Coordinates of C-alpha atoms in Angstrom, one line a residue:
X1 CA 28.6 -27.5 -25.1
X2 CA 30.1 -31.1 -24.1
X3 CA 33.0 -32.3 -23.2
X4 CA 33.9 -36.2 -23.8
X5 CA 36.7 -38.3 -22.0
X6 CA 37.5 -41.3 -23.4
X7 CA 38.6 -44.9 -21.5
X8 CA 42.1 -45.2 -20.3
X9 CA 44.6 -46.0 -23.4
X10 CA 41.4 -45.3 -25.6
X11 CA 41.2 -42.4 -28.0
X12 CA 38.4 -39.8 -28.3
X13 CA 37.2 -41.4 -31.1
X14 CA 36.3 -43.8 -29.3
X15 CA 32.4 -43.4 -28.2
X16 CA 32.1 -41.4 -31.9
X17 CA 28.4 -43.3 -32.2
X18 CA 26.9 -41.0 -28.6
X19 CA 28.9 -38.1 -29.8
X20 CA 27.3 -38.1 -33.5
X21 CA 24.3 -38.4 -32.0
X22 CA 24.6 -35.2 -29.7
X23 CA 25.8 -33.5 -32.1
X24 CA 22.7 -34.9 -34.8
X25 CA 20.6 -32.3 -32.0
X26 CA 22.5 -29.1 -31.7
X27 CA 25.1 -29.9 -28.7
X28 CA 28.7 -28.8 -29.8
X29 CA 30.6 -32.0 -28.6
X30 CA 34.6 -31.6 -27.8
X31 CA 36.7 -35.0 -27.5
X32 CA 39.8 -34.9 -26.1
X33 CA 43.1 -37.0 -26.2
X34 CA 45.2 -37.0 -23.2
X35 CA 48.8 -37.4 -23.4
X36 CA 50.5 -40.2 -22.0
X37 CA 47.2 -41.3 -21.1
X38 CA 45.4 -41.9 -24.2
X39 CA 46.4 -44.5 -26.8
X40 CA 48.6 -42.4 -29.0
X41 CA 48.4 -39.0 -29.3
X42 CA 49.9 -36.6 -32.0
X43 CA 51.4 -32.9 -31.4
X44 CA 50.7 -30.7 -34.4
X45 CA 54.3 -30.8 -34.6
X46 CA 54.0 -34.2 -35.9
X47 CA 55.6 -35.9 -32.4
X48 CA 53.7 -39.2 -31.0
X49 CA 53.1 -39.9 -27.4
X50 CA 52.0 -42.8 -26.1
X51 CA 50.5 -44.2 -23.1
X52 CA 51.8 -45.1 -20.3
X53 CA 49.9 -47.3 -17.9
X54 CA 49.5 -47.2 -14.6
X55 CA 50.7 -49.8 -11.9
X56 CA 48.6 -48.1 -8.7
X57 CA 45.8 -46.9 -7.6
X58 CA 47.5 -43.4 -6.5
X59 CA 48.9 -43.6 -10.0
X60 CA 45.2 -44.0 -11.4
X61 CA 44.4 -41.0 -8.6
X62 CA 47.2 -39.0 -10.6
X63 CA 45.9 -39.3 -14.2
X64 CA 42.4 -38.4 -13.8
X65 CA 43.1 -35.5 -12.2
X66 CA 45.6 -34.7 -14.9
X67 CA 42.9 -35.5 -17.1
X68 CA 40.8 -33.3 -15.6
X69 CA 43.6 -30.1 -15.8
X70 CA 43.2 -31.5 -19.5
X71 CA 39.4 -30.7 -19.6
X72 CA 39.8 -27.3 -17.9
X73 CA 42.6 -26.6 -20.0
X74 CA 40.6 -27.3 -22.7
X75 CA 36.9 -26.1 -21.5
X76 CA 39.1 -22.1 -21.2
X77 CA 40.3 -22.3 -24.4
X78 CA 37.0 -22.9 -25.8
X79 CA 35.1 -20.3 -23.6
X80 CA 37.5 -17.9 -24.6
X81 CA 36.4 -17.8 -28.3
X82 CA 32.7 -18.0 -27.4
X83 CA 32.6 -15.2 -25.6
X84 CA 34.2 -13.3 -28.8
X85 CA 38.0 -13.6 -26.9
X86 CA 41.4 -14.9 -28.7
X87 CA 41.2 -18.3 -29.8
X88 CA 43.1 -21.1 -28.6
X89 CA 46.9 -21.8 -28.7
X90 CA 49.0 -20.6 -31.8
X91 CA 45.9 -18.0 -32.6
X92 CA 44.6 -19.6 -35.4
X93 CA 41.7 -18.5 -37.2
X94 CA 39.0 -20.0 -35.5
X95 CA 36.5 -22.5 -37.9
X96 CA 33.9 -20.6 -39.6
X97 CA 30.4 -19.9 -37.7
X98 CA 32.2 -21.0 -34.5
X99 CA 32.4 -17.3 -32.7
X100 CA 29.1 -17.2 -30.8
X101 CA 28.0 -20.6 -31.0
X102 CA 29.4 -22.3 -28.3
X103 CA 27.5 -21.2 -24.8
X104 CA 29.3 -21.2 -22.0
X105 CA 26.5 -20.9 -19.5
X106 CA 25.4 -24.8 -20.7
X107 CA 28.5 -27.0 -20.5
X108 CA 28.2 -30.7 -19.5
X109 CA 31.2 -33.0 -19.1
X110 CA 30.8 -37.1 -19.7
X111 CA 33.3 -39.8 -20.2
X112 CA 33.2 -43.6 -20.4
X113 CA 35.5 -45.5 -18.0
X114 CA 38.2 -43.2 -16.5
X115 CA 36.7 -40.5 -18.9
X116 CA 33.8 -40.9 -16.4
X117 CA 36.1 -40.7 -13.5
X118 CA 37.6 -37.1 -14.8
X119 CA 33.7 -35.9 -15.6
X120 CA 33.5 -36.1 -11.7
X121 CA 36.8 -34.7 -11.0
X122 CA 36.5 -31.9 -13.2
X123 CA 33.1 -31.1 -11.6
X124 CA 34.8 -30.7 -8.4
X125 CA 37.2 -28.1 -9.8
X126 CA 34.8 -26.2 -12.2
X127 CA 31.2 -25.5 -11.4
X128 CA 31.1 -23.7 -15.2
X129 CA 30.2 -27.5 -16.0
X130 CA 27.0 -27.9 -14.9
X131 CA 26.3 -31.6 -15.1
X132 CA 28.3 -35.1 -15.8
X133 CA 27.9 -38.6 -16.6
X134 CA 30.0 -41.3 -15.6
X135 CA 29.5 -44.3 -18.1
X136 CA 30.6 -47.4 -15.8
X137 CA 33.6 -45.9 -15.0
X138 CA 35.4 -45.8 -11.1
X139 CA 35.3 -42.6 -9.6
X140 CA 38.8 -41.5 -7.7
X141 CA 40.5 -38.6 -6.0
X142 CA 39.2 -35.9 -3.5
X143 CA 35.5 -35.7 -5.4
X144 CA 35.0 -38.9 -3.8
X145 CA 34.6 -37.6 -0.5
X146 CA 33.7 -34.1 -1.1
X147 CA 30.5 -35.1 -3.9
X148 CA 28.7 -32.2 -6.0
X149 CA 26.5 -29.8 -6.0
X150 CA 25.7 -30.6 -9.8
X151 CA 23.2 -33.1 -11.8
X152 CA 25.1 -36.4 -11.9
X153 CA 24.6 -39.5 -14.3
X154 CA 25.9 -42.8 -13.3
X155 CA 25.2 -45.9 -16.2
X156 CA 27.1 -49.2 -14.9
X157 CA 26.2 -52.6 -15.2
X158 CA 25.3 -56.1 -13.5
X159 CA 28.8 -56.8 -13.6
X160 CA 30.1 -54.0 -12.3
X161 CA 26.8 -53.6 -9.7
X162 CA 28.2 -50.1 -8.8
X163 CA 26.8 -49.0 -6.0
X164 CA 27.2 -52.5 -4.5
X165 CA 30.7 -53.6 -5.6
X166 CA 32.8 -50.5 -6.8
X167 CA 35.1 -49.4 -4.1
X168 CA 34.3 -45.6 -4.7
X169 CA 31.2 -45.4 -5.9
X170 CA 28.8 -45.7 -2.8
X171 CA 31.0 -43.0 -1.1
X172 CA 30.7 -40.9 -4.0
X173 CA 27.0 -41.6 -4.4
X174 CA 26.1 -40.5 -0.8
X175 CA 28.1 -37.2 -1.6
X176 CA 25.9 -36.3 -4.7
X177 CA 23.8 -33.5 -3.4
X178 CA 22.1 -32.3 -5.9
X179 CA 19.7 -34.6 -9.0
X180 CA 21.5 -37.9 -9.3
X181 CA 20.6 -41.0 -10.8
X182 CA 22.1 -44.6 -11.1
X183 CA 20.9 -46.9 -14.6
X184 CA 21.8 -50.1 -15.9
X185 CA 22.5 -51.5 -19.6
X186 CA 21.4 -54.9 -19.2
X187 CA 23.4 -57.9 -20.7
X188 CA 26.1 -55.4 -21.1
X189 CA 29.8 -55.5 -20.8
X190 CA 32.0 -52.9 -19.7
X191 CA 32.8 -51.8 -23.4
X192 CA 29.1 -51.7 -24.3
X193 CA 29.4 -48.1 -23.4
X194 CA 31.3 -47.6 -26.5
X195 CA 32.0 -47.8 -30.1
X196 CA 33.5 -51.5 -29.8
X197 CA 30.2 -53.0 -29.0
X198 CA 29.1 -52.2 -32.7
X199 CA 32.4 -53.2 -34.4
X200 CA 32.0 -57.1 -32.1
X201 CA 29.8 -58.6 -34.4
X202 CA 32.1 -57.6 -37.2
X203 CA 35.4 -59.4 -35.3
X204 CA 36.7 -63.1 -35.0
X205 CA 34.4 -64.9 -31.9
X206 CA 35.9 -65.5 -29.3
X207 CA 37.5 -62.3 -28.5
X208 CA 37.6 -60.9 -25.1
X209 CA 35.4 -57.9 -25.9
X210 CA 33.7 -56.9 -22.7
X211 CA 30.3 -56.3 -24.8
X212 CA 28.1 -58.6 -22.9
X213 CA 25.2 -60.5 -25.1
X214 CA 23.4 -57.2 -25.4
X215 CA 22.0 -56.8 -29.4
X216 CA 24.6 -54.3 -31.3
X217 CA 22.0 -51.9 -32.2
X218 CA 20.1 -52.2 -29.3
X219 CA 23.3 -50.8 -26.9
X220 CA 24.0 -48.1 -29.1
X221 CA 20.1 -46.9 -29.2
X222 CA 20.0 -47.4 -25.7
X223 CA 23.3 -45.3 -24.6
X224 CA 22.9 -42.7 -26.9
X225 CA 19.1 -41.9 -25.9
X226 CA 20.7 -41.9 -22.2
X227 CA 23.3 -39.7 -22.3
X228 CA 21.0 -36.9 -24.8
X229 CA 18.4 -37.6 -22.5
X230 CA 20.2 -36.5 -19.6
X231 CA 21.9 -33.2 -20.8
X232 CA 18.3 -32.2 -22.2
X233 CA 16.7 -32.8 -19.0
X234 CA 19.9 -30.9 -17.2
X235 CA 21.2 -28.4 -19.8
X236 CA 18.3 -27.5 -21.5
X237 CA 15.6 -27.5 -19.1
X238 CA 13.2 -30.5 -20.9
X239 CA 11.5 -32.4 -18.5
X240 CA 9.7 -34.5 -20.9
X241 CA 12.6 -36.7 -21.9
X242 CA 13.0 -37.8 -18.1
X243 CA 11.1 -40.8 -18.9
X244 CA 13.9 -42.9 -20.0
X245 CA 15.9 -41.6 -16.8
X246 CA 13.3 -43.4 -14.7
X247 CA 13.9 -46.4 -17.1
X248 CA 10.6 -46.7 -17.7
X249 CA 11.1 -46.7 -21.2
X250 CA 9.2 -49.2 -23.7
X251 CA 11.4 -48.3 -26.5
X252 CA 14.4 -48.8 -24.6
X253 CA 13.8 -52.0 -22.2
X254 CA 17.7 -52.5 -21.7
X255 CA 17.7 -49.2 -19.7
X256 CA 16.9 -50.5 -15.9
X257 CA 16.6 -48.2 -12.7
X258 CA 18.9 -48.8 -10.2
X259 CA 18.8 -45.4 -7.3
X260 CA 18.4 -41.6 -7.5

């Protein structure tokens, strides 16, 4: 079982190209909105929230650890069901063939941008998710300093040179103590990590995308085989698709090694 964070004012359809893909090989994949935070979100009472924005860093430092309440929030209501407890607010009958099929004991939380960000924090408040990716997203709050103990994913790229450049992530880095790893899309842009990339070529030119030069087809292969790669390797114990993790990969060239 996954859980997805999407981008600041992004929605959580928003990276639906990785999630279909997990979901193509067996992993139960929850998206979530987050109020005020996400683009729009709608109550099932038919009331529309928007977001916000943010003006500060210790505003930034506030949302994604709202965000990651959100996760946990979300991550007991679904735990609750799979372990054959009540469902989720308002009772309702849970989907058919749901009871049983999530697992509990294999959750992994990834997010793209500040969805990334609340992967991290949530792993600091939860250790029922057992390992997160972080796709080119600035890590903030107290997991900063105080790293994990579980598998960690960073994907960034030579823009954003991570490790070298991001004001948190070397700290956070140093604090992984458990498997960690740090890969780079080449030619990419910050929003190659997500659905827009493949909608580009459809748009006017000249748009400021953030999709790099990187071939369409050849970010989406390339993040998708990634992230499933990882929570394989992590979530269900298959060491032979650690290959592209070492990006060593001749299917997937525009997967680089950076650390780990």
């Amino acid at each position: 079982m996954l859980l997805y964070s999407p981008g600041a004012a992004s929605d959580r359809t928003f990276n639906t190209l990785v999630v279909e893909e997990l979901v193509s090989w067996g992993y139960a994949v929850v998206t979530v909105d987050h109020p005020y935070d996400s683009g729009e979100v709608e109550f099932p009472d038919g009331r529309v929230v928007l977001s916000v924005g943010e003006d500060s860093e210790e505003e930034v430092v506030a949302a994604v650890a709202v965000r990651a309440a959100d996760l946990r929030f979300v991550l007991d209501h679904l735990t609750g069901p799979a372990r054959g407890g009540a469902p989720g607010p308002g009772r309702r009958r849970l989907p058919r063939g749901l009871r049983g099929a999530l697992d509990p004991t294999r959750v992994g939380a990834f997010g793209h941008s500040r969805g990334g960000a609340a992967a991290a924090a949530l792993m600091d408040l939860d250790h029922r998710v057992r390992a997160g990716a972080d796709l080119d997203g600035t890590v903030f709050g107290p997991v900063v300093g105080r790293g994990l103990d579980q598998p960690f994913l960073l994907m960034d790229t030579a823009e954003h040179d991570g490790l070298a450049k991001d004001p948190h992530w070397p700290e956070f880095w140093e604090n992984l103590r458990g498997w960690r790893r740090c890969l780079r899309l080449a030619d990419a842009g910050h929003l190659s990590f997500s659905d827009v990339v493949a909608l580009a070529p459809q748009l006017p030119p000249g748009l400021p995308l953030q999709v790099g030069t990187v071939p369409a087809d050849r970010a989406v292969a390339a993040v998708r085989a990634v992230v499933r790669a990882f929570f394989d390797l992590q979530l269900r114990g298959r060491p032979d698709t650690a290959l592209l993790l070492r990006g060593a990969s001749a299917r997937h060239p525009e997967i680089g090694y950076v650390a780990g």
